[in-house]
PDB file of C-alpha atoms in Angstrom:
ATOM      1  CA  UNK A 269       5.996  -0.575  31.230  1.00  0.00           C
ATOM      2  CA  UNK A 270       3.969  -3.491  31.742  1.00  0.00           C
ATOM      3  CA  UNK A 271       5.636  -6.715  33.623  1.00  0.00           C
ATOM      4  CA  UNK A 272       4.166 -10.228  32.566  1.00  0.00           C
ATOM      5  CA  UNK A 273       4.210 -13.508  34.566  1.00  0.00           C
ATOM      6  CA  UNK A 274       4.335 -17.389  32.723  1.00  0.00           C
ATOM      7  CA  UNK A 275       2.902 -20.166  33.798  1.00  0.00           C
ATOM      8  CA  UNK A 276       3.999 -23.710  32.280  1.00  0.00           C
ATOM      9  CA  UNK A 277       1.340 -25.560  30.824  1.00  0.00           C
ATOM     10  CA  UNK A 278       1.216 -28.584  28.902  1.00  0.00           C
ATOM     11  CA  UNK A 279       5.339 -27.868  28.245  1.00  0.00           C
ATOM     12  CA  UNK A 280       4.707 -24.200  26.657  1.00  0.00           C
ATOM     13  CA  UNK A 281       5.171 -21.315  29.195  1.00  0.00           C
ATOM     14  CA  UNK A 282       1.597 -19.605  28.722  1.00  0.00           C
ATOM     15  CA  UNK A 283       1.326 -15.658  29.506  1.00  0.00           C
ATOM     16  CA  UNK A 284      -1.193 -15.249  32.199  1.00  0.00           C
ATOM     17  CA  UNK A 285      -3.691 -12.275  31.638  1.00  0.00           C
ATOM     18  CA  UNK A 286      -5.714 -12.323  34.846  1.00  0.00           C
ATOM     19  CA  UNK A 287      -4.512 -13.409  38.554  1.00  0.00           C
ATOM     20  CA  UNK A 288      -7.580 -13.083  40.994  1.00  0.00           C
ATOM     21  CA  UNK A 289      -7.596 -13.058  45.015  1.00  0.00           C
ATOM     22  CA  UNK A 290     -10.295 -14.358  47.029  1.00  0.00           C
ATOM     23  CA  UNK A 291     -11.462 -11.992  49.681  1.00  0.00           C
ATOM     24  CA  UNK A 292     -14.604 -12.261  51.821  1.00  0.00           C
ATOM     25  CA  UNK A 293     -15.625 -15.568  49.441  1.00  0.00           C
ATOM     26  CA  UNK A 294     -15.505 -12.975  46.366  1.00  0.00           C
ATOM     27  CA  UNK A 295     -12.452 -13.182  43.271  1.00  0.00           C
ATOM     28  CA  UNK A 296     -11.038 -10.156  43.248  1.00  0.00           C
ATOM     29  CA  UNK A 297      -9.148  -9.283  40.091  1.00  0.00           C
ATOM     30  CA  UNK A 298      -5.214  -7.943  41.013  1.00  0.00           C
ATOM     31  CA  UNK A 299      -4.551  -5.377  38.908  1.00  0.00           C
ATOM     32  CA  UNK A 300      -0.607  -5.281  40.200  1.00  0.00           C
ATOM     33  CA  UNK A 301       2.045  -7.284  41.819  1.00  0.00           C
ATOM     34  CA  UNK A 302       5.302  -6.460  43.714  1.00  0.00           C
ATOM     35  CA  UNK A 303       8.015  -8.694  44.808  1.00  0.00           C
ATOM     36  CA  UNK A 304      10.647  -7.242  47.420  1.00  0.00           C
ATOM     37  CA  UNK A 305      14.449  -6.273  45.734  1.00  0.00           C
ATOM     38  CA  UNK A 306      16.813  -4.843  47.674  1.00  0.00           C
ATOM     39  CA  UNK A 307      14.413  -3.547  50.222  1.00  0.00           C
ATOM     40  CA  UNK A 308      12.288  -1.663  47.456  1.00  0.00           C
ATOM     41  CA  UNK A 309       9.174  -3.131  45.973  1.00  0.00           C
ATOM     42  CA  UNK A 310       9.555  -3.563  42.029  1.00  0.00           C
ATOM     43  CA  UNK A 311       6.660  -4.461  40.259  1.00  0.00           C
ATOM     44  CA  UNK A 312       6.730  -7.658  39.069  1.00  0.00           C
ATOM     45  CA  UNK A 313       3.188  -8.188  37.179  1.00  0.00           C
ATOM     46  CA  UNK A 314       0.925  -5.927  35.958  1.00  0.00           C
ATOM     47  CA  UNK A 315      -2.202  -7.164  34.365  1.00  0.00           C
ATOM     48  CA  UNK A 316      -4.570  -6.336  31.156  1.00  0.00           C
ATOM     49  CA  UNK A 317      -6.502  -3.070  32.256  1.00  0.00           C
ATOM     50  CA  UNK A 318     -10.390  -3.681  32.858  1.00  0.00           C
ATOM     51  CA  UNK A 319     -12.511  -0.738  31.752  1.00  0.00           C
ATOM     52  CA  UNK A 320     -14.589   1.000  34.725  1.00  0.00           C
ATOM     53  CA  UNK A 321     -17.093   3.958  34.708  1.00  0.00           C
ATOM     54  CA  UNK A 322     -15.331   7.009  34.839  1.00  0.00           C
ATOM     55  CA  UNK A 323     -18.411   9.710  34.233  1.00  0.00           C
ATOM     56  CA  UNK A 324     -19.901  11.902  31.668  1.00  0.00           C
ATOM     57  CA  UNK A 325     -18.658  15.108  29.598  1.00  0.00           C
ATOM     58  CA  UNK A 326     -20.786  18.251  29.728  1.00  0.00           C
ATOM     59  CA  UNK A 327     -20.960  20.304  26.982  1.00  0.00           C
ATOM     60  CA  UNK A 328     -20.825  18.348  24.171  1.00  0.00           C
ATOM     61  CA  UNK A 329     -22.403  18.493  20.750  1.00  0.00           C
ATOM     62  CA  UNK A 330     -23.077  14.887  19.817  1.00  0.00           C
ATOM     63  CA  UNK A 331     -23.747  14.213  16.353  1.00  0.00           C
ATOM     64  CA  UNK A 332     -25.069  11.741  13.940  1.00  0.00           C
ATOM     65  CA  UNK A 333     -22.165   9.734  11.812  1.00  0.00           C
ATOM     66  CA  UNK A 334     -19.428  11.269  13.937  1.00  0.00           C
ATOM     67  CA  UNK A 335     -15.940   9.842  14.309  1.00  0.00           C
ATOM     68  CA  UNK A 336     -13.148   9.864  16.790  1.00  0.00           C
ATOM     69  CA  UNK A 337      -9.798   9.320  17.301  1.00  0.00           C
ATOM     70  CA  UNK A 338      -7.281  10.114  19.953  1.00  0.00           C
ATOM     71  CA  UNK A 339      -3.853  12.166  19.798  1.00  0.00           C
ATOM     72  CA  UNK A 340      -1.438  12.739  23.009  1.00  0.00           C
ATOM     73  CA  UNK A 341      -4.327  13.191  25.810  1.00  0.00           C
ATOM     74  CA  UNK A 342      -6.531  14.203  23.940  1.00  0.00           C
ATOM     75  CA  UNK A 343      -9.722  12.529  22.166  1.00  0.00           C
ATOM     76  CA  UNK A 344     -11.180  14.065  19.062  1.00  0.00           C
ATOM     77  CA  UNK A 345     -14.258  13.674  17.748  1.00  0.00           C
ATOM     78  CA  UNK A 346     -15.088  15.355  14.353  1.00  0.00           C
ATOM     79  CA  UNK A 347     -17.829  15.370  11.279  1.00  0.00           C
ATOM     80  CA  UNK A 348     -20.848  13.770  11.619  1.00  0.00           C
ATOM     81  CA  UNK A 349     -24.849  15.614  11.287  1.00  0.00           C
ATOM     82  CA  UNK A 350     -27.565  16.590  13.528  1.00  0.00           C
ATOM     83  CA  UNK A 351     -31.425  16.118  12.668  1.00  0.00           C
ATOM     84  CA  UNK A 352     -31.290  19.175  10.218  1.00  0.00           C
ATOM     85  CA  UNK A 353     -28.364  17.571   8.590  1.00  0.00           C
ATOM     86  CA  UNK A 354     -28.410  13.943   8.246  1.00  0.00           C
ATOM     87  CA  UNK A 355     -26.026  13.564   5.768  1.00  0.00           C
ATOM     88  CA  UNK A 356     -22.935  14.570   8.139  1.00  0.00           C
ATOM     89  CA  UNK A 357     -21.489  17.059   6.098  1.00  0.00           C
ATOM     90  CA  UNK A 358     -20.095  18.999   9.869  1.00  0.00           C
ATOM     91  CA  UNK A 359     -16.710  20.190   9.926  1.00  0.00           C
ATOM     92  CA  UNK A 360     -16.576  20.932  13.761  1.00  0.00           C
ATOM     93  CA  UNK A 361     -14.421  19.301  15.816  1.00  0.00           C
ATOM     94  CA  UNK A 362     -14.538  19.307  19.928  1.00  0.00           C
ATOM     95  CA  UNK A 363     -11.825  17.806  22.046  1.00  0.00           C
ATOM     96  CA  UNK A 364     -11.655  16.054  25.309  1.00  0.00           C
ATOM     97  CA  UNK A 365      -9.126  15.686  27.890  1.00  0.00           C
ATOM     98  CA  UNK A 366      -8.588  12.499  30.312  1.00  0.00           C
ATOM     99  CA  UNK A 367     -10.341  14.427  33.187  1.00  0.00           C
ATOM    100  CA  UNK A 368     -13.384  14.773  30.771  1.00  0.00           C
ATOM    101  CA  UNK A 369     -12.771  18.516  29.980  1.00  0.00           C
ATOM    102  CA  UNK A 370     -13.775  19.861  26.816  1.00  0.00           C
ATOM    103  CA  UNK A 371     -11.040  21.336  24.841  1.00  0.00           C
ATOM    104  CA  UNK A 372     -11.023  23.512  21.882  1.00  0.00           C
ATOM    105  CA  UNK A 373      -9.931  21.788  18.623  1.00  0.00           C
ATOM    106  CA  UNK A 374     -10.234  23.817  15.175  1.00  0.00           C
ATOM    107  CA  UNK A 375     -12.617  22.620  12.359  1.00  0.00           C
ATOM    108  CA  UNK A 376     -11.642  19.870  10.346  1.00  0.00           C
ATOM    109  CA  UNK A 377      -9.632  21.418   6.965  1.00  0.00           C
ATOM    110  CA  UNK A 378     -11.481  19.000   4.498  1.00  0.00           C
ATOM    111  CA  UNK A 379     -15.020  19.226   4.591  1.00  0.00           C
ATOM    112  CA  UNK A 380     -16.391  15.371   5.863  1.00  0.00           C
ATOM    113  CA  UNK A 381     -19.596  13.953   4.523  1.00  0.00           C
ATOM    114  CA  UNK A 382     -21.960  10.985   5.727  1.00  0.00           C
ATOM    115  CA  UNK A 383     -19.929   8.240   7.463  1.00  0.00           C
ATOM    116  CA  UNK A 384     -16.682   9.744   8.496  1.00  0.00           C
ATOM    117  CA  UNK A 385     -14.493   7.812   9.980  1.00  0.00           C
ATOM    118  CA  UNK A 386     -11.619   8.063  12.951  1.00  0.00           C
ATOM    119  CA  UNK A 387      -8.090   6.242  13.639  1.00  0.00           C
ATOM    120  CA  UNK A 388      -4.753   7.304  14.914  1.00  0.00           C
ATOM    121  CA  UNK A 389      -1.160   6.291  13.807  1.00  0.00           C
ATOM    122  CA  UNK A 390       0.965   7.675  17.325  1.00  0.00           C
ATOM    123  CA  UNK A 391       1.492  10.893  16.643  1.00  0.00           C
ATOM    124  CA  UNK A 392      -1.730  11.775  14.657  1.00  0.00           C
ATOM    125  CA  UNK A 393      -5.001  11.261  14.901  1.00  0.00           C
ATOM    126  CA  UNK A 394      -6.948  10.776  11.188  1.00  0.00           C
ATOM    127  CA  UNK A 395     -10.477  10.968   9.940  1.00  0.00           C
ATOM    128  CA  UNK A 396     -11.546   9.937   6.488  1.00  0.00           C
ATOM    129  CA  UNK A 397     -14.181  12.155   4.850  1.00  0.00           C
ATOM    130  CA  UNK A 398     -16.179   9.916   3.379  1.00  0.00           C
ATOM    131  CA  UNK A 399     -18.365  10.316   0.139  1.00  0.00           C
ATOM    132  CA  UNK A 400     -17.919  13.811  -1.572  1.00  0.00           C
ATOM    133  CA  UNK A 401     -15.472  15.678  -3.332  1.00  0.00           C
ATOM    134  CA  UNK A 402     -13.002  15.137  -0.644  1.00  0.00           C
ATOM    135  CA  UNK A 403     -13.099  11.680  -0.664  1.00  0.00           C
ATOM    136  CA  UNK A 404      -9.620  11.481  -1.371  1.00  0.00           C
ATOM    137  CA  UNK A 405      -8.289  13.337   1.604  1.00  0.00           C
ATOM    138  CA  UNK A 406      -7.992  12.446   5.146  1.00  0.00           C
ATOM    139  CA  UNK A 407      -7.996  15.109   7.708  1.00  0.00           C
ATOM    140  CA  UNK A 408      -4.805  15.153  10.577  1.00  0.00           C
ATOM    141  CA  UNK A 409      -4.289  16.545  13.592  1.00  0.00           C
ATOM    142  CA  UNK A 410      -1.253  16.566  14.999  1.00  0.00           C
ATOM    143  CA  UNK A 411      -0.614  16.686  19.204  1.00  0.00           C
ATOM    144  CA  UNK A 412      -0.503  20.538  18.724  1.00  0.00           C
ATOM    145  CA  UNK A 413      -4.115  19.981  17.526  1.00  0.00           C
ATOM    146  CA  UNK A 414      -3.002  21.814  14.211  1.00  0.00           C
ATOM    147  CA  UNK A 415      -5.588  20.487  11.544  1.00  0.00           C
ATOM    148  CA  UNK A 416      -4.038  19.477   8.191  1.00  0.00           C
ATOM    149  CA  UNK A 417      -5.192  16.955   5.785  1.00  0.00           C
ATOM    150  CA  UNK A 418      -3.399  14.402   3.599  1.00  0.00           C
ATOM    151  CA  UNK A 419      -4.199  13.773  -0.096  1.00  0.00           C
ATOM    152  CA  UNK A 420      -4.395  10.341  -2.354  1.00  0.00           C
ATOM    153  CA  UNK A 421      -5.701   8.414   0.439  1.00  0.00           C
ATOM    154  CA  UNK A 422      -9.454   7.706  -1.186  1.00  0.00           C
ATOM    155  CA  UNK A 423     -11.567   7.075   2.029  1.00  0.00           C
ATOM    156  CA  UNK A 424     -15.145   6.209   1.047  1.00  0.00           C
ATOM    157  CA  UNK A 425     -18.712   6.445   3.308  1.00  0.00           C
ATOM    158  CA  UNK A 426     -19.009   4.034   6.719  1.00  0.00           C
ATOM    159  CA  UNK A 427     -15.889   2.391   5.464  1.00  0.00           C
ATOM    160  CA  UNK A 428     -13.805   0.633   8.595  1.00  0.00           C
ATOM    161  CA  UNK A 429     -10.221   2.702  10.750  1.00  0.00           C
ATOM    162  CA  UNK A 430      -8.582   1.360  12.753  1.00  0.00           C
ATOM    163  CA  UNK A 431      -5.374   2.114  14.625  1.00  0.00           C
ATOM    164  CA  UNK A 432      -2.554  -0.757  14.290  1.00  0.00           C
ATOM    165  CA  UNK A 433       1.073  -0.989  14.789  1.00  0.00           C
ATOM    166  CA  UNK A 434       1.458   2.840  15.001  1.00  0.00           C
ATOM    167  CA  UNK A 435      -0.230   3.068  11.218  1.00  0.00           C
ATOM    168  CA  UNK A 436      -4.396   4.246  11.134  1.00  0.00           C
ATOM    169  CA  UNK A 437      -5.694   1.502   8.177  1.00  0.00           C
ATOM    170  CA  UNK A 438      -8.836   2.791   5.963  1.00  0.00           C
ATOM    171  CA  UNK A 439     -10.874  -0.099   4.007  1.00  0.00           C
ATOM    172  CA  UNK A 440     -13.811  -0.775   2.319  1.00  0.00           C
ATOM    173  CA  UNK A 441     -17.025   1.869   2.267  1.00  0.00           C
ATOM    174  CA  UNK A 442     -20.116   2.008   0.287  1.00  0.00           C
ATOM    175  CA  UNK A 443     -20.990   4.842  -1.116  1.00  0.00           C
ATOM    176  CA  UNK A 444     -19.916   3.276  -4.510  1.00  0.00           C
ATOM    177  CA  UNK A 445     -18.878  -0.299  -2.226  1.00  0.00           C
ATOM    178  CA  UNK A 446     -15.367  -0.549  -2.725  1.00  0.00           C
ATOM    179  CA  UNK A 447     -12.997  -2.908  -1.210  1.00  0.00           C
ATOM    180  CA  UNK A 448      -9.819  -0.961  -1.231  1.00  0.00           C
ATOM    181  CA  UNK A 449      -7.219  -0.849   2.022  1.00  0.00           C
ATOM    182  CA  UNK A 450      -4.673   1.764   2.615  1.00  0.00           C
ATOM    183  CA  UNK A 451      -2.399   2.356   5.993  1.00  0.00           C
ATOM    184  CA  UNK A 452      -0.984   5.665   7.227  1.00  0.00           C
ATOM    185  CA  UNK A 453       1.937   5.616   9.145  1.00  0.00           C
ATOM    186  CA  UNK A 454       3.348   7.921  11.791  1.00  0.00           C
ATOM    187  CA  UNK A 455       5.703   9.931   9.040  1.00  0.00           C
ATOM    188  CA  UNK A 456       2.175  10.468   7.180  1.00  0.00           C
ATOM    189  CA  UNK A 457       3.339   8.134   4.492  1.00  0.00           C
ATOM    190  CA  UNK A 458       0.340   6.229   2.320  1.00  0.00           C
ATOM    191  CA  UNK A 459       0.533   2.721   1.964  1.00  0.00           C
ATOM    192  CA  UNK A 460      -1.741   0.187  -0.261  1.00  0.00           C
ATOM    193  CA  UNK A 461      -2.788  -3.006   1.493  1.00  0.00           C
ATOM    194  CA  UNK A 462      -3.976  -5.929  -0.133  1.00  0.00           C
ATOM    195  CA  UNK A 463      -7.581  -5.057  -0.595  1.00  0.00           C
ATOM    196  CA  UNK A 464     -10.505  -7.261   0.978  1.00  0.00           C
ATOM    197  CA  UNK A 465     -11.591 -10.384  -0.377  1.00  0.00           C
ATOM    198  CA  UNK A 466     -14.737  -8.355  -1.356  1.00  0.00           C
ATOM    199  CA  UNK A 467     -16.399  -4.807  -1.529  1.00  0.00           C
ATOM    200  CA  UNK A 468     -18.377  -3.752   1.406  1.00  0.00           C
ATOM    201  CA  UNK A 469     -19.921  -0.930   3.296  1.00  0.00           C
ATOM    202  CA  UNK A 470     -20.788  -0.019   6.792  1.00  0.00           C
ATOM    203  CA  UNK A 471     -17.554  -1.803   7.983  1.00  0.00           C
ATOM    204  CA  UNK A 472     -16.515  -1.520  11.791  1.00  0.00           C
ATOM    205  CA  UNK A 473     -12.409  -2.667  13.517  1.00  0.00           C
ATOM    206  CA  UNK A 474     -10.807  -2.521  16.147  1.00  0.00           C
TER     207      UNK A 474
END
């Protein structure tokens, strides 16, 4: 569990985010702190995590229009189309572990199309399927990687997930621009969100 530290400033008692060291005339970011108890060091501080190079997965398909979300250890990426198949109409899904090892995930149950896209809500990991007949289903896997999918949720073509307060949120898409928002939550439970101020497509969050 992550420790913070306050500083006072200006009479409010501010959260700091970064502490830095100076070693050989160079800031070096501390990533932890530990302050004697009892003769045992407790952590005390640790701060926001800074993303480093970690290396590259072999064996992986990568597609055009693919999504991906994560569930347990596990990333998922799913849909999406190659050069024969620009529209993304793929139902293949590949895994991939935290030591970059590919992992067998089954196809996605509701066929995708162009613009899929991929959030989680804790326990699931979601991917809407776009512009087609199934536009209305999201597809779920589960931290068994069991694929399911989830009716009534109307996900439309490069329309914006996003994972947020343990709920994946769908809005907007283009395929006929709509401006509609709708939140999953973790007991796979669909709920409407005030919709955006306007329609729009090709919509990104994070």
């Amino acid at each position: 569990m992550a420790r913070r530290c306050y500083i006072g400033a200006t009479g409010k008692a501010r959260e700091a985010q970064y502490m830095y060291i100076g070693i050989d005339d160079v800031a070096r970011p501390i990533k932890k702190c530990y302050v004697g108890v009892g003769g045992v060091a407790r952590p005390c501080w640790t701060g926001l995590s800074i993303p480093e190079y970690y290396g590259t997965v072999t064996g992986f398909s990568a597609k055009l229009n693919a999504a991906a979300a994560p569930v347990g250890n596990i990333l998922i990426v799913a849909g999406g189309g190659d050069a024969n198949n620009t529209s993304g109409q793929s139902v293949t899904a590949e895994g991939i572990n935290k030591n970059l090892e590919m992992v067998a995930v089954p196809d996605l149950a509701a066929a995708p199309w162009s613009g899929t896209s991929g959030a989680a809500a804790e326990d699931y990991a979601m991917f809407g399927t776009g512009s087609n007949e199934n536009s209305a289903k999201v597809n779920i896997y589960d931290k068994n990687l069991v694929a399911s999918y989830l009716e009534g949720v109307g996900t439309d073509a490069n329309g914006a997930a996003v994972s947020f307060a343990k709920h994946a949120i769908f809005a907007g898409g283009f395929s006929s621009v709509v401006n509609t928002v709708k939140a999953i939550d973790n007991n796979l439970v669909i709920h409407e969100l005030a919709d955006l101020q306007s329609a729009k497509g090709g919509l990104a969050g994070t």
